[in-house]
Short mmCIF file of N, CA and C in Angstrom, two decimals:
data_model
loop_
_atom_site.label_atom_id
_atom_site.label_comp_id
_atom_site.label_asym_id
_atom_site.label_seq_id
_atom_site.Cartn_x
_atom_site.Cartn_y
_atom_site.Cartn_z
N SER L 1 -3.53 -7.20 -14.18
CA SER L 1 -3.44 -7.83 -12.89
C SER L 1 -4.26 -7.05 -11.89
N PHE L 2 -4.67 -7.71 -10.83
CA PHE L 2 -5.34 -7.02 -9.72
C PHE L 2 -5.06 -7.76 -8.43
N LEU L 3 -5.36 -7.07 -7.31
CA LEU L 3 -5.08 -7.57 -5.98
C LEU L 3 -6.37 -7.71 -5.21
N THR L 4 -6.50 -8.83 -4.48
CA THR L 4 -7.63 -8.99 -3.55
C THR L 4 -7.06 -9.27 -2.16
N CYS L 5 -7.80 -8.77 -1.14
CA CYS L 5 -7.43 -9.01 0.25
C CYS L 5 -8.61 -9.66 0.95
N SER L 6 -8.35 -10.62 1.84
CA SER L 6 -9.41 -11.44 2.37
C SER L 6 -9.36 -11.55 3.90
N SER L 7 -10.48 -11.94 4.45
CA SER L 7 -10.55 -12.21 5.88
C SER L 7 -9.85 -13.53 6.23
N ASP L 8 -9.42 -14.29 5.23
CA ASP L 8 -8.67 -15.52 5.51
C ASP L 8 -7.18 -15.23 5.77
N ARG L 9 -6.82 -13.94 5.94
CA ARG L 9 -5.47 -13.47 6.26
C ARG L 9 -4.51 -13.51 5.08
N THR L 10 -5.04 -13.61 3.87
CA THR L 10 -4.18 -13.65 2.69
C THR L 10 -4.59 -12.59 1.69
N ALA L 11 -3.66 -12.27 0.82
CA ALA L 11 -3.92 -11.44 -0.36
C ALA L 11 -3.49 -12.24 -1.57
N ILE L 12 -4.12 -11.98 -2.70
CA ILE L 12 -3.77 -12.68 -3.93
C ILE L 12 -3.58 -11.66 -5.04
N ILE L 13 -2.49 -11.80 -5.79
CA ILE L 13 -2.28 -11.05 -7.01
C ILE L 13 -2.71 -11.96 -8.15
N TRP L 14 -3.69 -11.49 -8.93
CA TRP L 14 -4.28 -12.28 -10.00
C TRP L 14 -3.72 -11.80 -11.34
N GLN L 15 -3.60 -12.75 -12.27
CA GLN L 15 -3.12 -12.43 -13.62
C GLN L 15 -3.93 -13.19 -14.64
N LYS L 16 -4.02 -12.62 -15.83
CA LYS L 16 -4.78 -13.24 -16.90
C LYS L 16 -3.82 -14.04 -17.78
N ASP L 17 -4.23 -15.25 -18.17
CA ASP L 17 -3.40 -16.07 -19.04
C ASP L 17 -3.75 -15.79 -20.52
N GLN L 18 -3.12 -16.51 -21.43
CA GLN L 18 -3.34 -16.28 -22.86
C GLN L 18 -4.75 -16.64 -23.31
N SER L 19 -5.44 -17.48 -22.54
CA SER L 19 -6.83 -17.85 -22.86
C SER L 19 -7.82 -16.88 -22.20
N LEU L 20 -7.30 -15.80 -21.62
CA LEU L 20 -8.11 -14.78 -20.95
C LEU L 20 -8.78 -15.27 -19.69
N ASN L 21 -8.21 -16.29 -19.07
CA ASN L 21 -8.69 -16.77 -17.78
C ASN L 21 -7.82 -16.19 -16.68
N TRP L 22 -8.44 -15.80 -15.58
CA TRP L 22 -7.71 -15.25 -14.45
C TRP L 22 -7.25 -16.39 -13.52
N TYR L 23 -6.05 -16.24 -12.98
CA TYR L 23 -5.52 -17.25 -12.05
C TYR L 23 -4.70 -16.53 -10.97
N PRO L 24 -4.58 -17.16 -9.78
CA PRO L 24 -3.74 -16.56 -8.72
C PRO L 24 -2.26 -16.69 -9.09
N LEU L 25 -1.62 -15.56 -9.28
CA LEU L 25 -0.18 -15.57 -9.61
C LEU L 25 0.65 -15.68 -8.33
N TYR L 26 0.31 -14.89 -7.32
CA TYR L 26 1.02 -14.91 -6.04
C TYR L 26 0.00 -14.89 -4.91
N LYS L 27 0.22 -15.72 -3.91
CA LYS L 27 -0.57 -15.69 -2.69
C LYS L 27 0.32 -15.17 -1.57
N LEU L 28 -0.11 -14.10 -0.92
CA LEU L 28 0.66 -13.43 0.10
C LEU L 28 0.14 -13.85 1.47
N VAL L 29 0.98 -14.59 2.19
CA VAL L 29 0.60 -15.14 3.49
C VAL L 29 1.59 -14.63 4.53
N GLY L 30 1.09 -14.02 5.62
CA GLY L 30 1.99 -13.54 6.64
C GLY L 30 1.35 -12.69 7.73
N HIS L 31 0.12 -12.25 7.53
CA HIS L 31 -0.55 -11.47 8.56
C HIS L 31 -1.11 -12.41 9.62
N GLN L 32 -1.30 -11.89 10.83
CA GLN L 32 -1.83 -12.68 11.93
C GLN L 32 -3.32 -12.50 12.14
N ASP L 33 -3.96 -11.67 11.32
CA ASP L 33 -5.40 -11.41 11.46
C ASP L 33 -5.97 -11.07 10.08
N GLU L 34 -7.25 -10.82 10.02
CA GLU L 34 -7.94 -10.53 8.76
C GLU L 34 -7.37 -9.29 8.09
N LEU L 35 -7.28 -9.33 6.76
CA LEU L 35 -6.79 -8.18 6.01
C LEU L 35 -7.88 -7.13 5.87
N ILE L 36 -7.46 -5.87 5.87
CA ILE L 36 -8.38 -4.74 5.69
C ILE L 36 -8.30 -4.22 4.26
N THR L 37 -7.06 -3.95 3.80
CA THR L 37 -6.89 -3.38 2.46
C THR L 37 -5.51 -3.67 1.94
N GLY L 38 -5.29 -3.33 0.70
CA GLY L 38 -3.99 -3.49 0.09
C GLY L 38 -3.87 -2.67 -1.17
N HIS L 39 -2.64 -2.50 -1.62
CA HIS L 39 -2.37 -1.79 -2.88
C HIS L 39 -1.12 -2.40 -3.47
N SER L 40 -1.09 -2.53 -4.79
CA SER L 40 0.03 -3.15 -5.47
C SER L 40 0.38 -2.36 -6.72
N ILE L 41 1.68 -2.24 -6.99
CA ILE L 41 2.14 -1.62 -8.24
C ILE L 41 3.19 -2.52 -8.87
N PHE L 42 3.35 -2.37 -10.16
CA PHE L 42 4.33 -3.13 -10.92
C PHE L 42 5.55 -2.23 -11.05
N VAL L 43 6.70 -2.62 -10.51
CA VAL L 43 7.87 -1.76 -10.49
C VAL L 43 9.03 -2.32 -11.28
N ASN L 44 9.83 -1.42 -11.78
CA ASN L 44 11.03 -1.79 -12.52
C ASN L 44 12.21 -1.04 -11.90
N LEU L 45 12.34 -1.18 -10.58
CA LEU L 45 13.41 -0.51 -9.86
C LEU L 45 14.48 -1.55 -9.54
N PRO L 46 15.75 -1.25 -9.81
CA PRO L 46 16.81 -2.24 -9.61
C PRO L 46 16.82 -2.88 -8.22
N SER L 47 16.62 -2.10 -7.17
CA SER L 47 16.71 -2.68 -5.83
C SER L 47 15.49 -3.48 -5.43
N HIS L 48 14.41 -3.41 -6.23
CA HIS L 48 13.19 -4.13 -5.89
C HIS L 48 12.84 -5.20 -6.91
N GLN L 49 13.80 -5.57 -7.74
CA GLN L 49 13.57 -6.61 -8.73
C GLN L 49 13.94 -7.98 -8.20
N VAL L 50 13.36 -8.99 -8.80
CA VAL L 50 13.72 -10.37 -8.52
C VAL L 50 14.20 -10.97 -9.83
N ASN L 51 15.45 -11.48 -9.85
CA ASN L 51 16.05 -12.06 -11.05
C ASN L 51 16.03 -11.08 -12.23
N ASN L 52 16.30 -9.81 -11.96
CA ASN L 52 16.34 -8.76 -12.99
C ASN L 52 15.03 -8.62 -13.77
N GLN L 53 13.93 -9.00 -13.17
CA GLN L 53 12.62 -8.87 -13.79
C GLN L 53 11.81 -7.83 -13.01
N LYS L 54 10.84 -7.21 -13.72
CA LYS L 54 9.91 -6.34 -13.02
C LYS L 54 9.18 -7.13 -11.95
N SER L 55 8.80 -6.46 -10.89
CA SER L 55 8.20 -7.15 -9.74
C SER L 55 6.96 -6.41 -9.29
N TYR L 56 6.08 -7.14 -8.59
CA TYR L 56 4.94 -6.53 -7.93
C TYR L 56 5.40 -6.10 -6.55
N LEU L 57 5.20 -4.84 -6.23
CA LEU L 57 5.44 -4.34 -4.88
C LEU L 57 4.06 -4.11 -4.28
N THR L 58 3.80 -4.75 -3.15
CA THR L 58 2.45 -4.74 -2.56
C THR L 58 2.55 -4.36 -1.10
N CYS L 59 1.58 -3.56 -0.64
CA CYS L 59 1.39 -3.27 0.78
C CYS L 59 0.01 -3.79 1.18
N THR L 60 -0.05 -4.43 2.33
CA THR L 60 -1.33 -4.89 2.87
C THR L 60 -1.42 -4.45 4.33
N SER L 61 -2.66 -4.21 4.78
CA SER L 61 -2.88 -3.92 6.19
C SER L 61 -3.91 -4.89 6.73
N SER L 62 -3.81 -5.11 8.05
CA SER L 62 -4.73 -6.08 8.63
C SER L 62 -5.12 -5.67 10.05
N ASN L 63 -6.05 -6.41 10.61
CA ASN L 63 -6.48 -6.16 11.99
C ASN L 63 -5.39 -6.43 13.01
N ASP L 64 -4.24 -6.99 12.59
CA ASP L 64 -3.12 -7.14 13.50
C ASP L 64 -2.32 -5.86 13.66
N GLU L 65 -2.79 -4.78 13.03
CA GLU L 65 -2.22 -3.43 13.10
C GLU L 65 -0.84 -3.33 12.46
N HIS L 66 -0.58 -4.18 11.50
CA HIS L 66 0.67 -4.15 10.74
C HIS L 66 0.39 -3.79 9.30
N ILE L 67 1.35 -3.11 8.70
CA ILE L 67 1.44 -2.99 7.24
C ILE L 67 2.56 -3.92 6.82
N ASN L 68 2.24 -4.82 5.90
CA ASN L 68 3.26 -5.71 5.37
C ASN L 68 3.61 -5.26 3.96
N VAL L 69 4.91 -5.32 3.64
CA VAL L 69 5.39 -4.97 2.30
C VAL L 69 5.94 -6.24 1.66
N TRP L 70 5.52 -6.46 0.43
CA TRP L 70 5.86 -7.67 -0.30
C TRP L 70 6.51 -7.33 -1.63
N ILE L 71 7.46 -8.13 -2.05
CA ILE L 71 7.91 -8.13 -3.43
C ILE L 71 7.53 -9.50 -3.98
N ASN L 72 6.64 -9.46 -4.98
CA ASN L 72 5.96 -10.67 -5.45
C ASN L 72 5.30 -11.35 -4.26
N GLN L 73 5.61 -12.60 -3.96
CA GLN L 73 4.97 -13.28 -2.83
C GLN L 73 5.84 -13.25 -1.58
N ASP L 74 6.99 -12.60 -1.63
CA ASP L 74 7.92 -12.60 -0.51
C ASP L 74 7.67 -11.43 0.43
N LEU L 75 7.48 -11.74 1.71
CA LEU L 75 7.31 -10.72 2.73
C LEU L 75 8.66 -10.08 3.00
N ILE L 76 8.75 -8.76 2.79
CA ILE L 76 10.02 -8.04 2.93
C ILE L 76 10.10 -7.30 4.24
N GLU L 77 8.98 -6.67 4.65
CA GLU L 77 8.98 -5.84 5.85
C GLU L 77 7.60 -5.88 6.47
N SER L 78 7.56 -5.92 7.80
CA SER L 78 6.31 -5.83 8.54
C SER L 78 6.44 -4.66 9.50
N TYR L 79 5.51 -3.70 9.40
CA TYR L 79 5.63 -2.44 10.14
C TYR L 79 4.44 -2.29 11.07
N LEU L 80 4.68 -2.21 12.37
CA LEU L 80 3.63 -2.05 13.36
C LEU L 80 3.16 -0.62 13.37
N THR L 81 1.84 -0.40 13.15
CA THR L 81 1.26 0.96 13.09
C THR L 81 0.57 1.35 14.39
N ASN L 82 0.24 0.39 15.26
CA ASN L 82 -0.50 0.64 16.50
C ASN L 82 -1.86 1.28 16.24
N GLN L 83 -2.46 0.94 15.11
CA GLN L 83 -3.80 1.40 14.77
C GLN L 83 -4.34 0.50 13.65
N PHE L 84 -5.63 0.65 13.40
CA PHE L 84 -6.24 -0.03 12.26
C PHE L 84 -6.01 0.85 11.03
N VAL L 85 -5.37 0.30 10.02
CA VAL L 85 -5.10 1.04 8.78
C VAL L 85 -6.20 0.68 7.79
N PHE L 86 -6.99 1.70 7.43
CA PHE L 86 -8.12 1.49 6.53
C PHE L 86 -7.76 1.67 5.07
N ASP L 87 -6.67 2.37 4.79
CA ASP L 87 -6.25 2.51 3.40
C ASP L 87 -4.75 2.69 3.33
N VAL L 88 -4.14 2.17 2.27
CA VAL L 88 -2.71 2.26 2.04
C VAL L 88 -2.50 2.43 0.54
N LYS L 89 -1.59 3.33 0.17
CA LYS L 89 -1.28 3.56 -1.24
C LYS L 89 0.23 3.65 -1.41
N LEU L 90 0.67 3.14 -2.56
CA LEU L 90 2.08 3.22 -2.95
C LEU L 90 2.21 4.30 -4.01
N TYR L 91 3.31 5.01 -3.99
CA TYR L 91 3.54 6.05 -4.98
C TYR L 91 5.02 6.13 -5.28
N HIS L 92 5.33 6.26 -6.57
CA HIS L 92 6.72 6.43 -7.00
C HIS L 92 6.78 7.61 -7.95
N SER L 93 7.69 8.52 -7.68
CA SER L 93 7.89 9.69 -8.53
C SER L 93 9.37 9.95 -8.61
N LEU L 94 9.90 9.95 -9.81
CA LEU L 94 11.32 10.21 -9.96
C LEU L 94 11.69 11.62 -9.52
N SER L 95 10.74 12.54 -9.55
CA SER L 95 11.03 13.91 -9.18
C SER L 95 10.95 14.13 -7.68
N PHE L 96 10.37 13.19 -6.94
CA PHE L 96 10.15 13.42 -5.52
C PHE L 96 11.17 12.69 -4.65
N VAL L 97 11.50 11.47 -4.99
CA VAL L 97 12.44 10.69 -4.18
C VAL L 97 13.50 10.10 -5.09
N HIS L 98 14.50 9.49 -4.48
CA HIS L 98 15.53 8.82 -5.27
C HIS L 98 14.91 7.70 -6.10
N ILE L 99 15.60 7.33 -7.15
CA ILE L 99 15.03 6.41 -8.11
C ILE L 99 14.60 5.07 -7.49
N ASP L 100 15.27 4.60 -6.46
CA ASP L 100 14.93 3.31 -5.86
C ASP L 100 14.05 3.41 -4.63
N GLU L 101 13.45 4.57 -4.39
CA GLU L 101 12.61 4.73 -3.21
C GLU L 101 11.17 4.98 -3.63
N LEU L 102 10.27 4.45 -2.80
CA LEU L 102 8.84 4.64 -3.03
C LEU L 102 8.23 5.22 -1.78
N LEU L 103 7.13 5.95 -1.97
CA LEU L 103 6.38 6.48 -0.84
C LEU L 103 5.22 5.55 -0.55
N ILE L 104 4.94 5.36 0.73
CA ILE L 104 3.78 4.63 1.17
C ILE L 104 2.95 5.55 2.04
N PHE L 105 1.70 5.78 1.63
CA PHE L 105 0.76 6.59 2.37
C PHE L 105 -0.18 5.64 3.09
N TYR L 106 -0.48 5.92 4.36
CA TYR L 106 -1.52 5.14 5.01
C TYR L 106 -2.33 6.01 5.94
N ALA L 107 -3.57 5.61 6.17
CA ALA L 107 -4.48 6.37 7.02
C ALA L 107 -5.37 5.38 7.74
N GLY L 108 -5.81 5.79 8.94
CA GLY L 108 -6.64 4.85 9.70
C GLY L 108 -7.28 5.47 10.91
N SER L 109 -7.24 4.73 11.99
CA SER L 109 -8.04 5.06 13.16
C SER L 109 -7.47 6.21 14.00
N ASP L 110 -6.27 6.72 13.70
CA ASP L 110 -5.71 7.79 14.53
C ASP L 110 -5.94 9.18 13.93
N SER L 111 -6.64 9.31 12.82
CA SER L 111 -6.99 10.57 12.14
C SER L 111 -5.80 11.26 11.50
N PHE L 112 -4.68 10.59 11.32
CA PHE L 112 -3.51 11.14 10.65
C PHE L 112 -3.29 10.46 9.31
N ILE L 113 -2.67 11.17 8.39
CA ILE L 113 -2.15 10.57 7.16
C ILE L 113 -0.66 10.38 7.43
N HIS L 114 -0.18 9.17 7.29
CA HIS L 114 1.24 8.85 7.52
C HIS L 114 1.90 8.62 6.19
N ILE L 115 3.12 9.14 6.04
CA ILE L 115 3.89 8.92 4.82
C ILE L 115 5.21 8.28 5.23
N LEU L 116 5.49 7.15 4.60
CA LEU L 116 6.73 6.40 4.85
C LEU L 116 7.52 6.31 3.57
N ILE L 117 8.83 6.13 3.68
CA ILE L 117 9.66 5.82 2.52
C ILE L 117 10.06 4.35 2.60
N PHE L 118 9.89 3.65 1.49
CA PHE L 118 10.40 2.29 1.36
C PHE L 118 11.64 2.41 0.49
N GLY L 119 12.81 2.31 1.13
CA GLY L 119 14.06 2.64 0.46
C GLY L 119 14.80 1.47 -0.14
N ARG L 120 16.00 1.78 -0.61
CA ARG L 120 16.86 0.76 -1.23
C ARG L 120 17.18 -0.36 -0.25
N ASP L 121 17.20 -0.03 1.05
CA ASP L 121 17.51 -1.02 2.07
C ASP L 121 16.30 -1.91 2.39
N LYS L 122 15.18 -1.67 1.71
CA LYS L 122 13.94 -2.42 1.88
C LYS L 122 13.39 -2.31 3.31
N LYS L 123 13.58 -1.14 3.88
CA LYS L 123 13.05 -0.81 5.20
C LYS L 123 12.08 0.36 5.07
N LEU L 124 11.09 0.39 5.97
CA LEU L 124 10.14 1.49 6.02
C LEU L 124 10.64 2.53 7.01
N THR L 125 10.67 3.77 6.56
CA THR L 125 11.10 4.88 7.40
C THR L 125 10.01 5.94 7.43
N PRO L 126 9.50 6.30 8.62
CA PRO L 126 8.47 7.35 8.68
C PRO L 126 9.07 8.69 8.24
N VAL L 127 8.29 9.44 7.45
CA VAL L 127 8.74 10.74 6.94
C VAL L 127 7.93 11.86 7.55
N ILE L 128 6.61 11.75 7.50
CA ILE L 128 5.77 12.84 7.97
C ILE L 128 4.40 12.30 8.39
N LYS L 129 3.76 13.05 9.26
CA LYS L 129 2.41 12.75 9.72
C LYS L 129 1.58 14.02 9.51
N LEU L 130 0.48 13.89 8.76
CA LEU L 130 -0.38 15.03 8.47
C LEU L 130 -1.69 14.90 9.24
N HIS L 131 -2.13 16.03 9.83
CA HIS L 131 -3.38 15.99 10.60
C HIS L 131 -4.34 17.04 10.06
N GLY L 132 -5.60 16.65 9.91
CA GLY L 132 -6.61 17.59 9.45
C GLY L 132 -8.01 17.13 9.78
N HIS L 133 -8.18 15.85 9.99
CA HIS L 133 -9.48 15.28 10.32
C HIS L 133 -9.63 15.14 11.83
N ARG L 134 -10.88 15.10 12.25
CA ARG L 134 -11.15 14.94 13.69
C ARG L 134 -11.40 13.48 14.06
N ASP L 135 -11.53 12.62 13.08
CA ASP L 135 -11.87 11.23 13.35
C ASP L 135 -11.11 10.33 12.38
N CYS L 136 -11.36 9.05 12.46
CA CYS L 136 -10.63 8.08 11.65
C CYS L 136 -10.80 8.39 10.15
N ILE L 137 -9.76 8.09 9.41
CA ILE L 137 -9.75 8.29 7.96
C ILE L 137 -9.98 6.95 7.30
N ARG L 138 -11.02 6.87 6.47
CA ARG L 138 -11.40 5.61 5.85
C ARG L 138 -10.71 5.35 4.52
N SER L 139 -10.37 6.39 3.78
CA SER L 139 -9.70 6.15 2.50
C SER L 139 -8.90 7.39 2.09
N LEU L 140 -7.94 7.16 1.22
CA LEU L 140 -7.15 8.24 0.65
C LEU L 140 -6.82 7.87 -0.79
N ASP L 141 -6.62 8.89 -1.59
CA ASP L 141 -6.18 8.70 -2.98
C ASP L 141 -5.08 9.69 -3.28
N ILE L 142 -4.23 9.31 -4.20
CA ILE L 142 -3.16 10.18 -4.66
C ILE L 142 -3.60 10.69 -6.03
N ILE L 143 -3.62 12.00 -6.17
CA ILE L 143 -4.08 12.61 -7.42
C ILE L 143 -2.89 13.30 -8.09
N LEU L 144 -2.62 12.94 -9.32
CA LEU L 144 -1.53 13.55 -10.06
C LEU L 144 -2.04 14.76 -10.82
N LYS L 145 -1.29 15.86 -10.74
CA LYS L 145 -1.68 17.08 -11.45
C LYS L 145 -0.40 17.75 -11.92
N ASN L 146 -0.23 17.79 -13.23
CA ASN L 146 0.94 18.46 -13.83
C ASN L 146 2.26 17.98 -13.23
N GLY L 147 2.37 16.67 -13.04
CA GLY L 147 3.61 16.10 -12.55
C GLY L 147 3.79 16.17 -11.05
N GLU L 148 2.89 16.80 -10.35
CA GLU L 148 3.00 16.88 -8.91
C GLU L 148 1.94 15.96 -8.32
N PHE L 149 2.06 15.66 -7.04
CA PHE L 149 1.03 14.84 -6.44
C PHE L 149 0.31 15.61 -5.34
N PHE L 150 -0.95 15.33 -5.23
CA PHE L 150 -1.78 15.89 -4.17
C PHE L 150 -2.50 14.73 -3.52
N VAL L 151 -2.73 14.80 -2.26
CA VAL L 151 -3.44 13.73 -1.59
C VAL L 151 -4.84 14.24 -1.29
N LEU L 152 -5.83 13.49 -1.75
CA LEU L 152 -7.20 13.81 -1.46
C LEU L 152 -7.69 12.79 -0.44
N ILE L 153 -8.18 13.26 0.69
CA ILE L 153 -8.59 12.41 1.78
C ILE L 153 -10.11 12.40 1.87
N PHE L 154 -10.66 11.21 1.89
CA PHE L 154 -12.10 11.07 2.09
C PHE L 154 -12.31 10.42 3.45
N LEU L 155 -13.14 11.03 4.25
CA LEU L 155 -13.47 10.49 5.57
C LEU L 155 -14.94 10.13 5.56
N LEU L 156 -15.21 8.85 5.73
CA LEU L 156 -16.58 8.38 5.77
C LEU L 156 -16.88 7.92 7.20
N PHE L 157 -17.76 8.64 7.85
CA PHE L 157 -18.10 8.31 9.22
C PHE L 157 -19.59 8.44 9.37
N LYS L 158 -20.23 7.36 9.75
CA LYS L 158 -21.69 7.31 9.90
C LYS L 158 -22.40 7.74 8.61
N LEU L 159 -21.86 7.25 7.45
CA LEU L 159 -22.43 7.48 6.14
C LEU L 159 -22.40 8.94 5.70
N ILE L 160 -21.53 9.75 6.32
CA ILE L 160 -21.39 11.15 5.94
C ILE L 160 -19.98 11.34 5.38
N LEU L 161 -19.89 11.95 4.23
CA LEU L 161 -18.59 12.19 3.60
C LEU L 161 -18.14 13.60 3.98
N ARG L 162 -16.98 13.69 4.64
CA ARG L 162 -16.43 14.98 5.02
C ARG L 162 -15.04 15.11 4.35
N VAL L 163 -14.77 16.23 3.72
CA VAL L 163 -13.47 16.45 3.11
C VAL L 163 -12.79 17.62 3.82
#
């Protein structure tokens, strides 16, 4: 499966059928402006399942300055960031948070990396804000190393990569 985000204000989770053709499995509609980015993971967490089945947990960001959280095609939470979010990542680690909680990392126009918890109550709770860049952050990645996670931040500004 894969996720696409569009300027038509929608995201689509695509899946391959038995004939190896791709089709839209879920269309995510709910932002008020063009989408910037998104990230989706397949989860098997009891509090995030639909009908006791594994579910897609997806975060999308848009020019409306919101991060939306979805389970399959259902909008669960909309979080106002008061900035343009250029990248968002989901992360789940049994060693870091409770079994039914996930971390959401986002970065954007305020030069901070924000970490939120998406908990059993299906609400986003801010945990920490990290500062190290002088300008907007265009992308971030989560790097796993020996069971721990590290965040590598890439800042692309005027075609110059600064780490």
